[in-house]
mmCIF file of C-alpha atoms in Angstrom:
data_model
loop_
_atom_site.group_PDB
_atom_site.id
_atom_site.type_symbol
_atom_site.label_atom_id
_atom_site.label_comp_id
_atom_site.label_asym_id
_atom_site.label_seq_id
_atom_site.Cartn_x
_atom_site.Cartn_y
_atom_site.Cartn_z
ATOM 1 C CA MET A 1 -40.281 -73.544 -62.146
ATOM 2 C CA GLY A 2 -40.563 -77.304 -61.007
ATOM 3 C CA ARG A 3 -36.993 -79.964 -60.024
ATOM 4 C CA ARG A 4 -34.348 -79.376 -62.868
ATOM 5 C CA ASP A 5 -34.040 -83.592 -63.716
ATOM 6 C CA GLN A 6 -33.384 -83.709 -67.471
ATOM 7 C CA ASP A 7 -29.936 -83.664 -68.811
ATOM 8 C CA VAL A 8 -29.452 -81.224 -72.649
ATOM 9 C CA HIS A 9 -26.337 -81.767 -74.641
ATOM 10 C CA PHE A 10 -25.752 -80.540 -77.926
ATOM 11 C CA LEU A 11 -22.215 -80.532 -80.225
ATOM 12 C CA ALA A 12 -20.546 -76.902 -80.620
ATOM 13 C CA SER A 13 -17.731 -75.897 -81.979
ATOM 14 C CA LYS A 14 -14.973 -74.752 -80.813
ATOM 15 C CA GLU A 15 -15.126 -70.850 -82.109
ATOM 16 C CA GLU A 16 -19.290 -71.202 -80.977
ATOM 17 C CA VAL A 17 -17.962 -72.104 -77.493
ATOM 18 C CA GLN A 18 -15.044 -69.557 -77.550
ATOM 19 C CA ARG A 19 -18.084 -66.992 -78.655
ATOM 20 C CA ILE A 20 -20.389 -68.685 -76.011
ATOM 21 C CA HIS A 21 -18.195 -67.624 -72.759
ATOM 22 C CA GLU A 22 -17.200 -63.915 -74.722
ATOM 23 C CA LYS A 23 -21.036 -63.428 -74.414
ATOM 24 C CA MET A 24 -21.486 -64.714 -71.053
ATOM 25 C CA ASN A 25 -18.505 -62.256 -69.905
ATOM 26 C CA GLU A 26 -20.081 -59.866 -71.543
ATOM 27 C CA LEU A 27 -23.097 -60.591 -69.183
ATOM 28 C CA GLY A 28 -21.435 -60.677 -66.144
ATOM 29 C CA ILE A 29 -23.062 -64.575 -65.654
ATOM 30 C CA ARG A 30 -20.229 -67.870 -64.722
ATOM 31 C CA SER A 31 -22.554 -70.299 -65.781
ATOM 32 C CA MET A 32 -22.675 -71.908 -68.218
ATOM 33 C CA GLY A 33 -25.442 -74.164 -67.841
ATOM 34 C CA ALA A 34 -27.740 -70.400 -66.379
ATOM 35 C CA TYR A 35 -26.948 -68.454 -69.055
ATOM 36 C CA LEU A 36 -27.523 -72.103 -72.302
ATOM 37 C CA ARG A 37 -31.186 -72.425 -69.611
ATOM 38 C CA LYS A 38 -31.248 -68.654 -70.200
ATOM 39 C CA MET A 39 -31.452 -68.119 -74.194
ATOM 40 C CA ALA A 40 -32.920 -71.866 -74.492
ATOM 41 C CA LEU A 41 -35.794 -69.924 -72.166
ATOM 42 C CA ASP A 42 -36.216 -66.616 -73.128
ATOM 43 C CA GLY A 43 -33.438 -65.715 -75.963
ATOM 44 C CA TYR A 44 -35.268 -64.913 -79.428
ATOM 45 C CA CYS A 45 -33.538 -65.179 -82.307
ATOM 46 C CA ILE A 46 -34.539 -62.786 -85.697
ATOM 47 C CA ASN A 47 -35.351 -64.340 -89.685
ATOM 48 C CA LEU A 48 -35.627 -61.407 -91.107
ATOM 49 C CA ASP A 49 -37.791 -61.485 -94.541
ATOM 50 C CA LEU A 50 -35.968 -59.277 -96.854
ATOM 51 C CA GLN A 51 -37.413 -59.555 -99.900
ATOM 52 C CA ASP A 52 -38.736 -55.242 -99.710
ATOM 53 C CA VAL A 53 -35.035 -55.141 -99.399
ATOM 54 C CA LYS A 54 -34.279 -56.974 -102.369
ATOM 55 C CA GLU A 55 -37.363 -55.609 -104.309
ATOM 56 C CA LEU A 56 -35.945 -52.024 -104.040
ATOM 57 C CA ILE A 57 -32.517 -52.685 -104.206
ATOM 58 C CA SER A 58 -33.614 -54.003 -108.425
ATOM 59 C CA LEU A 59 -35.255 -50.949 -108.069
ATOM 60 C CA LEU A 60 -32.550 -48.709 -107.404
ATOM 61 C CA ARG A 61 -30.683 -50.787 -111.091
ATOM 62 C CA ARG A 62 -33.224 -49.368 -112.869
ATOM 63 C CA CYS A 63 -33.306 -46.621 -112.791
ATOM 64 C CA SER A 64 -29.662 -45.838 -112.375
ATOM 65 C CA ASN A 65 -29.149 -47.362 -115.237
ATOM 66 C CA ASN A 66 -32.077 -45.601 -116.445
ATOM 67 C CA LEU A 67 -30.270 -42.134 -115.693
ATOM 68 C CA ASN A 68 -26.831 -44.206 -117.216
ATOM 69 C CA GLN A 69 -28.885 -44.162 -120.217
ATOM 70 C CA TYR A 70 -29.756 -40.377 -120.014
ATOM 71 C CA ALA A 71 -27.060 -39.668 -119.354
ATOM 72 C CA LYS A 72 -25.690 -40.896 -122.567
ATOM 73 C CA ARG A 73 -28.264 -40.035 -124.728
ATOM 74 C CA ALA A 74 -27.604 -35.825 -123.476
ATOM 75 C CA ASN A 75 -23.560 -36.294 -124.047
ATOM 76 C CA GLU A 76 -24.490 -37.594 -127.343
ATOM 77 C CA THR A 77 -27.296 -35.551 -128.543
ATOM 78 C CA GLY A 78 -27.275 -32.393 -125.693
ATOM 79 C CA ASN A 79 -30.294 -33.131 -124.744
ATOM 80 C CA ILE A 80 -32.355 -34.450 -122.149
ATOM 81 C CA TYR A 81 -36.159 -34.752 -121.957
ATOM 82 C CA GLU A 82 -37.945 -33.518 -119.431
ATOM 83 C CA SER A 83 -40.681 -36.787 -119.928
ATOM 84 C CA ASP A 84 -37.768 -39.206 -118.835
ATOM 85 C CA ILE A 85 -36.386 -36.260 -116.082
ATOM 86 C CA LYS A 86 -39.873 -36.689 -114.723
ATOM 87 C CA ASP A 87 -40.880 -40.044 -114.781
ATOM 88 C CA LEU A 88 -37.018 -41.315 -113.087
ATOM 89 C CA GLN A 89 -37.904 -37.932 -110.110
ATOM 90 C CA GLU A 90 -41.557 -39.985 -109.997
ATOM 91 C CA ARG A 91 -39.591 -43.566 -109.559
ATOM 92 C CA LEU A 92 -37.316 -42.171 -106.287
ATOM 93 C CA GLU A 93 -39.717 -40.784 -105.076
ATOM 94 C CA GLU A 94 -41.916 -44.262 -104.759
ATOM 95 C CA ILE A 95 -38.261 -45.961 -103.488
ATOM 96 C CA TRP A 96 -38.162 -43.448 -100.758
ATOM 97 C CA THR A 97 -41.432 -43.759 -99.775
ATOM 98 C CA ASP A 98 -41.161 -46.934 -99.277
ATOM 99 C CA MET A 99 -37.459 -47.654 -97.868
ATOM 100 C CA LYS A 100 -39.165 -45.374 -94.783
ATOM 101 C CA GLU A 101 -42.002 -47.449 -94.557
ATOM 102 C CA VAL A 102 -39.262 -50.875 -94.512
ATOM 103 C CA LEU A 103 -36.815 -48.799 -93.085
ATOM 104 C CA VAL A 104 -39.724 -48.500 -89.814
ATOM 105 C CA ARG A 105 -41.099 -51.822 -90.055
ATOM 106 C CA LEU A 106 -36.780 -53.067 -89.296
ATOM 107 C CA SER A 107 -36.269 -50.238 -86.446
ATOM 108 C CA SER A 108 -40.018 -51.590 -84.347
ATOM 109 C CA ILE A 109 -37.960 -54.684 -84.110
ATOM 110 C CA GLN A 110 -37.032 -55.792 -80.427
#
């Protein structure tokens, strides 16, 4: 690494500076310059695309609404249609499969 002759500045709020000091203390680092340089060069940011999770939530909402409709119909008529229950079971199984895939992807983030 070459000579450190470049000056880098940025502004931070009081709360951000306090959090930086907390993180430095957690790691046992005393030099803010060393900490900020290390984080800028070797740290990483994670940008999660949660679209899959949002879609799963939407599917769960629909299944929940269907289940409520089935329960209402069962209470009103005393009948439960096997095809409705089968459809709901299949949808829930798909959601579980998709959720497992999302969890595997999330667990691989380091």
